[in-house]
Coordinates of C-alpha atoms in Angstrom, one line a residue:
M1176 CA -5.2 -4.2 -6.0
I1177 CA -8.3 -3.9 -3.9
P1178 CA -9.7 -0.4 -3.8
V1179 CA -11.1 0.4 -0.3
K1180 CA -13.1 3.3 1.0
Q1181 CA -12.5 5.0 4.4
R1182 CA -15.0 2.9 6.5
E1183 CA -13.6 -0.4 5.0
F1184 CA -10.1 0.8 5.5
E1185 CA -10.7 1.5 9.2
R1186 CA -12.2 -2.0 9.6
I1187 CA -9.2 -3.6 8.0
V1188 CA -6.8 -1.6 10.2
D1189 CA -8.7 -2.7 13.3
E1190 CA -9.2 -6.4 12.5
E1191 CA -6.6 -8.0 10.2
G1192 CA -3.0 -9.2 10.7
L1193 CA -0.3 -8.6 8.0
T1194 CA -1.8 -6.1 5.5
Y1195 CA -0.4 -4.0 2.7
F1196 CA -1.8 -0.6 2.0
Y1197 CA -0.9 1.3 -1.2
L1198 CA -1.4 5.0 -0.6
Y1199 CA -1.7 7.3 -3.6
T1200 CA -3.3 10.5 -4.8
P1201 CA -5.3 10.7 -8.1
M1202 CA -3.2 13.4 -9.7
C1203 CA 0.1 11.8 -9.0
G1204 CA 1.8 10.5 -12.2
T1205 CA 4.4 8.5 -10.2
C1206 CA 1.5 6.9 -8.3
Q1207 CA 0.0 5.7 -11.6
L1208 CA 3.2 4.0 -12.6
A1209 CA 3.7 2.4 -9.2
S1210 CA 0.1 1.1 -9.3
K1211 CA 0.8 -0.6 -12.6
M1212 CA 4.0 -2.2 -11.1
L1213 CA 2.1 -3.5 -8.1
T1214 CA -0.7 -4.9 -10.3
I1215 CA 2.0 -6.9 -12.2
V1216 CA 3.4 -8.2 -9.0
E1217 CA 0.0 -9.2 -7.7
E1218 CA -0.6 -11.2 -10.8
A1219 CA 2.7 -13.0 -10.3
I1220 CA 2.0 -13.7 -6.6
P1221 CA -1.7 -14.9 -6.5
S1222 CA -1.8 -15.0 -2.7
L1223 CA -0.8 -11.3 -2.4
E1224 CA -3.5 -8.8 -1.6
I1225 CA -2.8 -5.1 -1.6
N1226 CA -5.4 -2.6 -0.4
K1227 CA -5.4 0.6 -2.4
I1228 CA -6.7 3.9 -0.9
D1229 CA -6.6 7.5 -1.8
L1230 CA -4.5 9.3 0.8
N1231 CA -6.8 12.3 0.7
Y1232 CA -9.5 10.2 2.4
I1233 CA -7.3 9.2 5.4
P1234 CA -5.4 12.3 6.5
D1235 CA -5.4 11.3 10.1
Y1236 CA -3.7 8.0 9.3
A1237 CA -1.2 9.8 7.0
K1238 CA -0.2 11.9 10.0
K1239 CA -0.2 9.0 12.5
W1240 CA 1.7 6.7 10.1
E1241 CA 4.2 9.6 9.2
V1242 CA 3.6 9.3 5.5
E1243 CA 6.1 11.6 3.9
S1244 CA 5.0 11.3 0.2
V1245 CA 3.1 9.3 -2.3
P1246 CA 3.2 6.8 -3.7
C1247 CA 3.7 4.9 -0.4
L1248 CA 3.3 1.2 0.4
I1249 CA 2.6 0.6 4.1
V1250 CA 3.3 -2.8 5.6
Y1251 CA 1.0 -3.0 8.5
D1252 CA 1.0 -5.8 11.2
E1253 CA -0.1 -6.1 14.8
K1254 CA -1.7 -2.7 14.8
S1255 CA 1.5 -0.8 13.7
V1256 CA 3.5 0.2 10.6
K1257 CA 6.3 -2.3 10.1
D1258 CA 7.7 -0.8 6.9
R1259 CA 7.2 1.9 4.3
I1260 CA 8.3 1.9 0.7
Y1261 CA 8.4 5.1 -1.2
A1262 CA 10.8 4.1 -4.0
F1263 CA 9.1 1.6 -6.4
Q1264 CA 12.4 0.8 -8.1
S1265 CA 11.2 -2.0 -10.5
V1266 CA 8.8 -4.9 -10.7
D1267 CA 11.6 -7.2 -9.9
Y1268 CA 12.5 -5.3 -6.8
L1269 CA 8.9 -5.4 -5.6
F1270 CA 8.5 -9.0 -6.5
R1271 CA 11.6 -9.9 -4.4
Y1272 CA 10.4 -7.7 -1.5
F1273 CA 7.0 -9.4 -1.3
K1274 CA 8.6 -12.9 -1.6
Q1275 CA 10.7 -12.1 1.5
Q1276 CA 7.7 -11.2 3.6

């Protein structure tokens, strides 16, 4: 995953097409597990790039995007949220999800 800071995050939101954002908080144990799962999926799909950002640094976007909890994977395209994943069920589930995109 690609860790991004707030300024870089805002640039990505403004400029790019289909983008994945993994939103987490540092003290979240479930977030740490989800991060490991996403790292495995990224290794299995070399073309996949997921941007990782601490939700504490983007509270305005959390509200705008209606983020209900962490961990959260945001599928962002054409300047809007296309999908949100809160339940990181398994590596296989995530692998199949990204392959369908």
